[in-house]
Amino acid sequence: MANQNATHGESHVAHHFVDSEQQLDSSKLGMWLFLVTEVLFFGGLFVAYIVYRAWNPELFYMSAKELSTTLGAINTVVLIGSSLTIALAVRAAQLNQRALLSRYLIVTILLACVFLVIKYFEYTSKFAVGILPGEFYTYEGIDHPGAPIFFSIYYMMTGLHGLHVIIGIGLMVYLVVKARAGTYTAAYYTPVEVTALYWHLVDLIWIFLFPLLYLIE
Amino acid sequence: MAAASKDLKIREFPVEENPTEHYLNAGKGLKSWLFTVDHKRIGLMYLASIILFFFVGGMLALALRIELWEPARTFMDADTYNRVFTLHGAIMVFLFIIPSIPAALGNFFLPMMLGAKDVAFPRLNLLSFWIYSIGALFTLYSIAYGGVDTGWTFYTPYSTSTGTAVISMTLGVFIMGFSSILTGINFIVTIHKMRAPGQTWGKLPLFLWSLYATSIIQVLATPNLAITFLLLILESTLGVGIFDPALGGDPVLYQHFFWFYSHPAVYIMIVPAFGIISEVISTFSKKTIFGYWLIALSSLAIAFIGFLVWGHHMFVSGQSELSTVIFSFLTFFVGIPTGIKILNWIATMYKGSIDLKTPMIYALMFLFLFSIGGFTGIMLGALSVNVHLHDTYYVVAHFHYVMMGGTVFAFLAGIHYWWPKMTGKMYNELWAKIASVILFIGFNVTFLPQFVMGSQGMPRRYYSYIEQFQTLHQTSTVGSWILGVGFIIVGIYLAISLFSKNNRASSNPWGARALEWMTTSPPAHHNFNHTPVVLHNPYDFHKPISEFRLGIDGSDGHHSSEDVSTPKEVGDKV
Amino acid sequence: MSGHHIISLKYLLGAATALVVLTIITVGASFIEIPRPFDLIVALSLAFGKATVVAAIFMGLIWDKKINTMALLFSLLFFIIMIGITLLDTLYRDVPFWIYS
């Protein structure tokens, strides 16, 4: 470890890379491959969704009515906004605008928190009437023998998505701390770039969750 | 594609024999191992861990075979038996065979074969080892907590109602899945972005093609295992009911989820073995590999087809008749790329100067055993035959021929092939040959009778059996002891070779042509002290070996400030 | 070089506007009575449209190395394989195969 980077002009290029171009390209490909695993990870839940929806179309139409389209739509717009701000944060890093970089990151974090707060109110209003996952389901408003299955899938999909939002917030807080310390420059902003990719994926998943869970008429 | 630019001077870099400084003495103490980012040391730590778990799993297997000596109880009760075979399966699959070749030998040799200094993400590589260790701890905790009695497949609804340590066990496997994913991502990126100047895709060693195919499967299939076990854990803790008919769920869906990972996973286990066999057979036949592109691309074809056939594990599960027919049909396609490989290996040996060193002996045994495993697999893929043979010892014998006769024998070939490079020491060739023969005999005595038993209707996983099977069971048990003796001999002579003084290995004892042989044994801390340049295919045995030791003149391999622009021009390959 | 492409403000703001407009259309379409299979097709087409905008512009795939786009498409392909083949079972559980009937 001792002799790494010793004679390098660009200090952020690790010893086994030729230059920063190769390093950034590698990191981005690595992140994209990770996103592939994320897509297939959520994919399992989408498969469950499709299988059960094909079996119980009526149940899904009835259950989706319990969810608030307004709150879902607001959250969609919030996430789109956060995707825009983190893309702007990457741009700021590329243009060496350090103050702007941390400001955009903070706005993104705030938007992510708004998303979670709205999600919290949605969850608690469902819990209050006994719409809980699986065997704890006690709600009687839906007259269907398989009634719990829609909300089990709903909670797992949105719960897993929410977990990704929380992880994203953690990553961005780390980025803000580092950005304040002046770590990221136009020559080195790989962590910002790959975190942004991750965050866009969180947005992408929600883009599919919203019509599939909230907008079934 | 890179072409060496005109103003670059390429020259031969002779390899130093008996180096005084290498990766093994580059740092001292436990910390220099546990927190290393050197892919070679991480590879060795993986190797040590998987050998440990192979030992544990092997001991469990011996216990199972002893218990089956008598038709009823021999020395353990039925509940213990269930736990022991579950642990044998889970440990061998998740802790030994999936990480075996890629994480141990792959980690060690992938960057070296590319002429790179390390994998693309060295710290992620270390993290992957630690995640594997944490997952292994969960498994050990499950054993201490009383074990699991579901079989390694954890089928619902039994797994959500048994009350044994299913949650901690599946959580352990869930965690190890991340380790597998990170290794896969690391390998794909490294192969894409870090090949030596001049090393085009057509000059990639076939071991790397097989690791590339394996990594693709790891990246695409493993997330599905994660979600499957997450759902299983949520099912047993929160009762989400996704696999529970009482709550509107469907237990067969669990099997779809599970096998969507676990069938491609058998190719995670076997495809790297194909890579080792390609290297070994070409090297010890001293002949250009026959059908380079066919072998390379058939690995990718196997990886792809492997995703289409998972339902052949579910022929009697109650899935629709339509899907059983389609799955059976698609299953036969796996035989095509596999057959292509076998044909190419045999054609490579044809008229070659075959040198029967230990790795080559193991490779030949692989061809024999894997072919039996493959052909019986074709039989099991046939729908009507499968219904008769489903869940019998025939299936057990089939996958042991593929997994043990295939992967473990190829793994042994790989260990013996690369042992001098990894350790700088040579093992005792005579004892190695003796052990290989003992293993081969022991393996066949153990598993051939199981084909017979299975076709006569002996079900797998049963604690007791009718007396007509006793002779066959006892033969199989004796075979397992022969296997045990064989592995003990391997362990002893490899350990002795480490501590002997007069057995320093040369840098290229087999006269191979791939890049990992063009550096010292054991390799330097950063693999090469120059930037290697590749002109030829790694199997061009008709070309002088000096043309395989080329490097950029004046480069010290660290790209220090004065030469950082020169490799950049050449390094534009990506 | 492609790795360091800076996306212009015009594209970023345009993409965000397009996404909001598409969201409004998605919600609006759900209030119109569209016969059963088609309501899902409309909703999913709009979702795919939005996803393409995010991936192409926000994630910069247009300007990036093609291998990254391929990775994303591969994840989609394997998801389709998984759901497609699973549906061959779940949709036809009670249907005897034609050879047997």
PDB file of C-alpha atoms in Angstrom, chain B residues 345-571:
ATOM      1  CA  TRP B 345     -10.825 -30.422 -25.960  1.00  0.00           C
ATOM      2  CA  ILE B 346     -10.463 -33.845 -27.487  1.00  0.00           C
ATOM      3  CA  ALA B 347      -9.535 -32.293 -30.841  1.00  0.00           C
ATOM      4  CA  THR B 348      -6.909 -30.199 -29.029  1.00  0.00           C
ATOM      5  CA  MET B 349      -5.294 -33.351 -27.658  1.00  0.00           C
ATOM      6  CA  TYR B 350      -5.368 -35.061 -31.050  1.00  0.00           C
ATOM      7  CA  LYS B 351      -1.768 -35.337 -32.304  1.00  0.00           C
ATOM      8  CA  GLY B 352      -0.536 -33.110 -29.502  1.00  0.00           C
ATOM      9  CA  SER B 353       2.562 -33.859 -27.429  1.00  0.00           C
ATOM     10  CA  ILE B 354       0.654 -34.950 -24.377  1.00  0.00           C
ATOM     11  CA  ASP B 355       2.530 -34.684 -21.111  1.00  0.00           C
ATOM     12  CA  LEU B 356       0.747 -36.635 -18.375  1.00  0.00           C
ATOM     13  CA  LYS B 357       1.520 -34.366 -15.445  1.00  0.00           C
ATOM     14  CA  THR B 358      -0.891 -34.284 -12.492  1.00  0.00           C
ATOM     15  CA  PRO B 359      -3.050 -31.374 -13.751  1.00  0.00           C
ATOM     16  CA  MET B 360      -3.479 -33.133 -17.087  1.00  0.00           C
ATOM     17  CA  ILE B 361      -4.456 -36.384 -15.351  1.00  0.00           C
ATOM     18  CA  TYR B 362      -7.136 -34.523 -13.451  1.00  0.00           C
ATOM     19  CA  ALA B 363      -8.293 -32.887 -16.695  1.00  0.00           C
ATOM     20  CA  LEU B 364      -8.657 -36.284 -18.364  1.00  0.00           C
ATOM     21  CA  MET B 365     -10.584 -37.577 -15.358  1.00  0.00           C
ATOM     22  CA  PHE B 366     -12.767 -34.507 -15.621  1.00  0.00           C
ATOM     23  CA  LEU B 367     -13.589 -35.306 -19.250  1.00  0.00           C
ATOM     24  CA  PHE B 368     -14.605 -38.831 -18.300  1.00  0.00           C
ATOM     25  CA  LEU B 369     -16.606 -38.020 -15.173  1.00  0.00           C
ATOM     26  CA  PHE B 370     -18.205 -34.860 -16.520  1.00  0.00           C
ATOM     27  CA  SER B 371     -19.373 -36.678 -19.642  1.00  0.00           C
ATOM     28  CA  ILE B 372     -21.128 -39.268 -17.496  1.00  0.00           C
ATOM     29  CA  GLY B 373     -22.668 -36.469 -15.446  1.00  0.00           C
ATOM     30  CA  GLY B 374     -23.719 -34.650 -18.594  1.00  0.00           C
ATOM     31  CA  PHE B 375     -25.303 -37.624 -20.321  1.00  0.00           C
ATOM     32  CA  THR B 376     -27.273 -38.615 -17.227  1.00  0.00           C
ATOM     33  CA  GLY B 377     -28.372 -34.989 -17.099  1.00  0.00           C
ATOM     34  CA  ILE B 378     -29.818 -35.322 -20.586  1.00  0.00           C
ATOM     35  CA  MET B 379     -31.715 -38.395 -19.388  1.00  0.00           C
ATOM     36  CA  LEU B 380     -33.055 -36.487 -16.388  1.00  0.00           C
ATOM     37  CA  GLY B 381     -34.097 -33.652 -18.664  1.00  0.00           C
ATOM     38  CA  ALA B 382     -36.409 -35.984 -20.566  1.00  0.00           C
ATOM     39  CA  LEU B 383     -39.802 -35.433 -19.015  1.00  0.00           C
ATOM     40  CA  SER B 384     -41.053 -39.016 -18.893  1.00  0.00           C
ATOM     41  CA  VAL B 385     -37.786 -40.460 -17.562  1.00  0.00           C
ATOM     42  CA  ASN B 386     -37.626 -37.684 -15.006  1.00  0.00           C
ATOM     43  CA  VAL B 387     -40.964 -38.561 -13.486  1.00  0.00           C
ATOM     44  CA  HIS B 388     -39.584 -42.034 -12.728  1.00  0.00           C
ATOM     45  CA  LEU B 389     -36.172 -40.868 -11.522  1.00  0.00           C
ATOM     46  CA  HIS B 390     -37.250 -37.664  -9.747  1.00  0.00           C
ATOM     47  CA  ASP B 391     -35.856 -37.337  -6.215  1.00  0.00           C
ATOM     48  CA  THR B 392     -34.032 -40.660  -6.367  1.00  0.00           C
ATOM     49  CA  TYR B 393     -30.360 -41.438  -5.870  1.00  0.00           C
ATOM     50  CA  TYR B 394     -30.036 -41.234  -9.651  1.00  0.00           C
ATOM     51  CA  VAL B 395     -30.323 -37.457  -9.325  1.00  0.00           C
ATOM     52  CA  VAL B 396     -27.853 -37.461  -6.432  1.00  0.00           C
ATOM     53  CA  ALA B 397     -25.346 -39.447  -8.496  1.00  0.00           C
ATOM     54  CA  HIS B 398     -25.922 -37.198 -11.523  1.00  0.00           C
ATOM     55  CA  PHE B 399     -25.142 -33.947  -9.810  1.00  0.00           C
ATOM     56  CA  HIS B 400     -22.211 -35.393  -7.891  1.00  0.00           C
ATOM     57  CA  TYR B 401     -20.727 -36.520 -11.195  1.00  0.00           C
ATOM     58  CA  VAL B 402     -21.146 -32.995 -12.522  1.00  0.00           C
ATOM     59  CA  MET B 403     -20.305 -31.027  -9.396  1.00  0.00           C
ATOM     60  CA  MET B 404     -17.686 -33.245  -7.815  1.00  0.00           C
ATOM     61  CA  GLY B 405     -16.430 -35.254 -10.790  1.00  0.00           C
ATOM     62  CA  GLY B 406     -16.616 -32.064 -12.826  1.00  0.00           C
ATOM     63  CA  THR B 407     -15.949 -29.003 -10.733  1.00  0.00           C
ATOM     64  CA  VAL B 408     -13.929 -30.523  -7.885  1.00  0.00           C
ATOM     65  CA  PHE B 409     -11.679 -32.476 -10.243  1.00  0.00           C
ATOM     66  CA  ALA B 410     -11.185 -29.370 -12.377  1.00  0.00           C
ATOM     67  CA  PHE B 411     -10.509 -27.410  -9.201  1.00  0.00           C
ATOM     68  CA  LEU B 412      -7.851 -29.980  -8.268  1.00  0.00           C
ATOM     69  CA  ALA B 413      -6.435 -29.665 -11.782  1.00  0.00           C
ATOM     70  CA  GLY B 414      -6.310 -25.897 -11.315  1.00  0.00           C
ATOM     71  CA  ILE B 415      -4.712 -26.099  -7.881  1.00  0.00           C
ATOM     72  CA  HIS B 416      -1.986 -28.419  -9.148  1.00  0.00           C
ATOM     73  CA  TYR B 417      -1.528 -26.401 -12.323  1.00  0.00           C
ATOM     74  CA  TRP B 418      -1.107 -23.068 -10.555  1.00  0.00           C
ATOM     75  CA  TRP B 419       0.396 -24.287  -7.269  1.00  0.00           C
ATOM     76  CA  PRO B 420       3.978 -23.503  -8.360  1.00  0.00           C
ATOM     77  CA  LYS B 421       2.909 -20.013  -9.407  1.00  0.00           C
ATOM     78  CA  MET B 422       0.916 -19.305  -6.241  1.00  0.00           C
ATOM     79  CA  THR B 423       3.430 -20.628  -3.748  1.00  0.00           C
ATOM     80  CA  GLY B 424       6.696 -20.755  -5.651  1.00  0.00           C
ATOM     81  CA  LYS B 425       7.008 -24.386  -4.540  1.00  0.00           C
ATOM     82  CA  MET B 426       6.677 -27.683  -6.404  1.00  0.00           C
ATOM     83  CA  TYR B 427       4.704 -30.581  -4.949  1.00  0.00           C
ATOM     84  CA  ASN B 428       5.723 -34.222  -5.103  1.00  0.00           C
ATOM     85  CA  GLU B 429       4.638 -35.386  -8.540  1.00  0.00           C
ATOM     86  CA  LEU B 430       4.573 -39.099  -7.688  1.00  0.00           C
ATOM     87  CA  TRP B 431       2.343 -38.691  -4.653  1.00  0.00           C
ATOM     88  CA  ALA B 432       0.118 -36.320  -6.592  1.00  0.00           C
ATOM     89  CA  LYS B 433      -0.395 -38.959  -9.262  1.00  0.00           C
ATOM     90  CA  ILE B 434      -1.075 -41.656  -6.683  1.00  0.00           C
ATOM     91  CA  ALA B 435      -3.636 -39.434  -4.954  1.00  0.00           C
ATOM     92  CA  SER B 436      -5.373 -38.606  -8.219  1.00  0.00           C
ATOM     93  CA  VAL B 437      -5.833 -42.288  -8.999  1.00  0.00           C
ATOM     94  CA  ILE B 438      -7.137 -42.990  -5.480  1.00  0.00           C
ATOM     95  CA  LEU B 439      -9.604 -40.093  -5.805  1.00  0.00           C
ATOM     96  CA  PHE B 440     -10.784 -41.322  -9.177  1.00  0.00           C
ATOM     97  CA  ILE B 441     -11.368 -44.848  -7.888  1.00  0.00           C
ATOM     98  CA  GLY B 442     -12.994 -43.615  -4.677  1.00  0.00           C
ATOM     99  CA  PHE B 443     -15.275 -41.282  -6.581  1.00  0.00           C
ATOM    100  CA  ASN B 444     -16.595 -43.973  -8.895  1.00  0.00           C
ATOM    101  CA  VAL B 445     -17.000 -46.535  -6.142  1.00  0.00           C
ATOM    102  CA  THR B 446     -19.029 -43.962  -4.213  1.00  0.00           C
ATOM    103  CA  PHE B 447     -21.312 -42.691  -6.921  1.00  0.00           C
ATOM    104  CA  LEU B 448     -21.697 -45.390  -9.593  1.00  0.00           C
ATOM    105  CA  PRO B 449     -23.760 -47.583  -7.237  1.00  0.00           C
ATOM    106  CA  GLN B 450     -26.014 -44.600  -6.626  1.00  0.00           C
ATOM    107  CA  PHE B 451     -27.064 -44.571 -10.286  1.00  0.00           C
ATOM    108  CA  VAL B 452     -28.066 -48.202  -9.916  1.00  0.00           C
ATOM    109  CA  MET B 453     -29.929 -47.623  -6.663  1.00  0.00           C
ATOM    110  CA  GLY B 454     -31.692 -44.601  -8.073  1.00  0.00           C
ATOM    111  CA  SER B 455     -32.890 -46.327 -11.203  1.00  0.00           C
ATOM    112  CA  GLN B 456     -34.227 -49.105  -8.951  1.00  0.00           C
ATOM    113  CA  GLY B 457     -36.193 -46.559  -6.973  1.00  0.00           C
ATOM    114  CA  MET B 458     -34.139 -45.642  -3.897  1.00  0.00           C
ATOM    115  CA  PRO B 459     -35.350 -42.123  -2.966  1.00  0.00           C
ATOM    116  CA  ARG B 460     -32.848 -39.445  -1.966  1.00  0.00           C
ATOM    117  CA  ARG B 461     -32.737 -37.943   1.530  1.00  0.00           C
ATOM    118  CA  TYR B 462     -34.228 -41.083   3.119  1.00  0.00           C
ATOM    119  CA  TYR B 463     -32.949 -42.164   6.490  1.00  0.00           C
ATOM    120  CA  SER B 464     -33.871 -45.838   6.186  1.00  0.00           C
ATOM    121  CA  TYR B 465     -34.122 -48.144   3.195  1.00  0.00           C
ATOM    122  CA  ILE B 466     -35.213 -51.670   2.274  1.00  0.00           C
ATOM    123  CA  GLU B 467     -32.616 -54.401   2.584  1.00  0.00           C
ATOM    124  CA  GLN B 468     -32.160 -55.062  -1.127  1.00  0.00           C
ATOM    125  CA  PHE B 469     -30.215 -51.785  -1.348  1.00  0.00           C
ATOM    126  CA  GLN B 470     -27.822 -52.576   1.474  1.00  0.00           C
ATOM    127  CA  THR B 471     -24.947 -53.944  -0.644  1.00  0.00           C
ATOM    128  CA  LEU B 472     -25.044 -50.939  -2.945  1.00  0.00           C
ATOM    129  CA  HIS B 473     -25.210 -48.517  -0.013  1.00  0.00           C
ATOM    130  CA  GLN B 474     -22.275 -50.209   1.677  1.00  0.00           C
ATOM    131  CA  THR B 475     -20.226 -50.130  -1.533  1.00  0.00           C
ATOM    132  CA  SER B 476     -20.943 -46.433  -1.772  1.00  0.00           C
ATOM    133  CA  THR B 477     -19.901 -45.924   1.844  1.00  0.00           C
ATOM    134  CA  VAL B 478     -16.605 -47.764   1.296  1.00  0.00           C
ATOM    135  CA  GLY B 479     -16.031 -45.531  -1.728  1.00  0.00           C
ATOM    136  CA  SER B 480     -16.483 -42.445   0.441  1.00  0.00           C
ATOM    137  CA  TRP B 481     -13.682 -43.698   2.698  1.00  0.00           C
ATOM    138  CA  ILE B 482     -11.384 -44.138  -0.305  1.00  0.00           C
ATOM    139  CA  LEU B 483     -12.223 -40.565  -1.309  1.00  0.00           C
ATOM    140  CA  GLY B 484     -11.417 -39.401   2.205  1.00  0.00           C
ATOM    141  CA  VAL B 485      -8.010 -41.110   2.102  1.00  0.00           C
ATOM    142  CA  GLY B 486      -7.293 -39.532  -1.293  1.00  0.00           C
ATOM    143  CA  PHE B 487      -8.026 -36.023  -0.007  1.00  0.00           C
ATOM    144  CA  ILE B 488      -5.874 -36.604   3.083  1.00  0.00           C
ATOM    145  CA  ILE B 489      -2.929 -37.531   0.839  1.00  0.00           C
ATOM    146  CA  VAL B 490      -3.480 -34.396  -1.267  1.00  0.00           C
ATOM    147  CA  GLY B 491      -3.543 -32.277   1.887  1.00  0.00           C
ATOM    148  CA  ILE B 492      -0.356 -33.865   3.228  1.00  0.00           C
ATOM    149  CA  TYR B 493       1.863 -33.536   0.144  1.00  0.00           C
ATOM    150  CA  LEU B 494       0.676 -29.993  -0.585  1.00  0.00           C
ATOM    151  CA  ALA B 495       1.421 -28.995   3.025  1.00  0.00           C
ATOM    152  CA  ILE B 496       4.851 -30.664   2.846  1.00  0.00           C
ATOM    153  CA  SER B 497       5.647 -28.834  -0.394  1.00  0.00           C
ATOM    154  CA  LEU B 498       5.022 -25.517   1.370  1.00  0.00           C
ATOM    155  CA  PHE B 499       7.576 -26.191   4.050  1.00  0.00           C
ATOM    156  CA  SER B 500      10.249 -28.025   2.060  1.00  0.00           C
ATOM    157  CA  LYS B 501      13.398 -26.194   1.135  1.00  0.00           C
ATOM    158  CA  ASN B 502      14.687 -27.777  -2.062  1.00  0.00           C
ATOM    159  CA  ASN B 503      11.632 -27.556  -4.276  1.00  0.00           C
ATOM    160  CA  ARG B 504      11.641 -24.004  -5.607  1.00  0.00           C
ATOM    161  CA  ALA B 505       9.453 -23.863  -8.713  1.00  0.00           C
ATOM    162  CA  SER B 506      10.623 -22.123 -11.855  1.00  0.00           C
ATOM    163  CA  SER B 507       8.625 -19.244 -13.264  1.00  0.00           C
ATOM    164  CA  ASN B 508       7.093 -21.378 -16.007  1.00  0.00           C
ATOM    165  CA  PRO B 509       7.406 -25.063 -15.112  1.00  0.00           C
ATOM    166  CA  TRP B 510       4.878 -26.259 -17.700  1.00  0.00           C
ATOM    167  CA  GLY B 511       6.030 -24.120 -20.625  1.00  0.00           C
ATOM    168  CA  ALA B 512       2.676 -22.342 -20.821  1.00  0.00           C
ATOM    169  CA  ARG B 513       2.102 -19.184 -22.850  1.00  0.00           C
ATOM    170  CA  ALA B 514      -0.463 -17.153 -20.889  1.00  0.00           C
ATOM    171  CA  LEU B 515       0.595 -13.951 -19.138  1.00  0.00           C
ATOM    172  CA  GLU B 516       0.476 -15.270 -15.571  1.00  0.00           C
ATOM    173  CA  TRP B 517       3.521 -17.445 -16.377  1.00  0.00           C
ATOM    174  CA  MET B 518       5.523 -14.478 -17.616  1.00  0.00           C
ATOM    175  CA  THR B 519       6.264 -13.144 -14.162  1.00  0.00           C
ATOM    176  CA  THR B 520       8.135 -14.546 -11.201  1.00  0.00           C
ATOM    177  CA  SER B 521       6.980 -17.488  -9.053  1.00  0.00           C
ATOM    178  CA  PRO B 522       5.609 -16.377  -6.656  1.00  0.00           C
ATOM    179  CA  PRO B 523       4.540 -13.164  -8.419  1.00  0.00           C
ATOM    180  CA  ALA B 524       5.752  -9.716  -7.491  1.00  0.00           C
ATOM    181  CA  HIS B 525       3.589  -7.521  -5.255  1.00  0.00           C
ATOM    182  CA  HIS B 526       2.119  -5.727  -8.281  1.00  0.00           C
ATOM    183  CA  ASN B 527       2.309  -8.794 -10.549  1.00  0.00           C
ATOM    184  CA  PHE B 528       4.524  -7.171 -13.194  1.00  0.00           C
ATOM    185  CA  ASN B 529       7.216  -4.549 -12.848  1.00  0.00           C
ATOM    186  CA  HIS B 530       6.527  -3.341 -16.369  1.00  0.00           C
ATOM    187  CA  THR B 531       3.455  -2.905 -18.550  1.00  0.00           C
ATOM    188  CA  PRO B 532       3.086  -6.177 -20.480  1.00  0.00           C
ATOM    189  CA  VAL B 533       2.247  -6.139 -24.172  1.00  0.00           C
ATOM    190  CA  VAL B 534       0.393  -8.996 -25.851  1.00  0.00           C
ATOM    191  CA  LEU B 535       1.007  -9.929 -29.474  1.00  0.00           C
ATOM    192  CA  HIS B 536      -0.154 -13.537 -29.690  1.00  0.00           C
ATOM    193  CA  ASN B 537      -2.971 -15.797 -28.702  1.00  0.00           C
ATOM    194  CA  PRO B 538      -2.142 -17.429 -25.320  1.00  0.00           C
ATOM    195  CA  TYR B 539      -2.184 -20.857 -26.975  1.00  0.00           C
ATOM    196  CA  ASP B 540       0.311 -20.151 -29.769  1.00  0.00           C
ATOM    197  CA  PHE B 541       2.778 -22.808 -28.714  1.00  0.00           C
ATOM    198  CA  HIS B 542       4.499 -22.714 -32.097  1.00  0.00           C
ATOM    199  CA  LYS B 543       5.796 -19.197 -31.468  1.00  0.00           C
ATOM    200  CA  PRO B 544       8.963 -18.534 -29.447  1.00  0.00           C
ATOM    201  CA  ILE B 545       8.349 -17.910 -25.767  1.00  0.00           C
ATOM    202  CA  SER B 546      10.368 -14.683 -25.883  1.00  0.00           C
ATOM    203  CA  GLU B 547       7.509 -13.098 -27.853  1.00  0.00           C
ATOM    204  CA  PHE B 548       5.206 -13.670 -24.913  1.00  0.00           C
ATOM    205  CA  ARG B 549       7.376 -11.723 -22.473  1.00  0.00           C
ATOM    206  CA  LEU B 550       7.122  -8.341 -24.107  1.00  0.00           C
ATOM    207  CA  GLY B 551       6.577  -5.108 -22.277  1.00  0.00           C
ATOM    208  CA  ILE B 552       6.804  -1.404 -22.831  1.00  0.00           C
ATOM    209  CA  ASP B 553      10.399  -0.292 -22.513  1.00  0.00           C
ATOM    210  CA  GLY B 554      10.987   2.146 -19.701  1.00  0.00           C
ATOM    211  CA  SER B 555       7.717   1.428 -17.945  1.00  0.00           C
ATOM    212  CA  ASP B 556       8.014   0.309 -14.352  1.00  0.00           C
ATOM    213  CA  GLY B 557       4.386  -0.752 -14.243  1.00  0.00           C
ATOM    214  CA  HIS B 558       3.449   2.123 -11.973  1.00  0.00           C
ATOM    215  CA  HIS B 559       3.000   4.738 -14.648  1.00  0.00           C
ATOM    216  CA  SER B 560       5.073   7.314 -12.898  1.00  0.00           C
ATOM    217  CA  SER B 561       4.778  10.906 -14.013  1.00  0.00           C
ATOM    218  CA  GLU B 562       7.299  10.845 -16.876  1.00  0.00           C
ATOM    219  CA  ASP B 563       5.778   7.886 -18.684  1.00  0.00           C
ATOM    220  CA  VAL B 564       2.112   8.388 -17.847  1.00  0.00           C
ATOM    221  CA  SER B 565       1.427   9.624 -21.360  1.00  0.00           C
ATOM    222  CA  THR B 566       3.020   6.676 -23.154  1.00  0.00           C
ATOM    223  CA  PRO B 567       0.845   3.867 -21.841  1.00  0.00           C
ATOM    224  CA  LYS B 568      -2.133   6.159 -22.236  1.00  0.00           C
ATOM    225  CA  GLU B 569      -1.848   6.026 -25.992  1.00  0.00           C
ATOM    226  CA  VAL B 570      -1.531   2.283 -25.925  1.00  0.00           C
ATOM    227  CA  GLY B 571      -4.062   1.975 -23.153  1.00  0.00           C
TER     228      GLY B 571
END
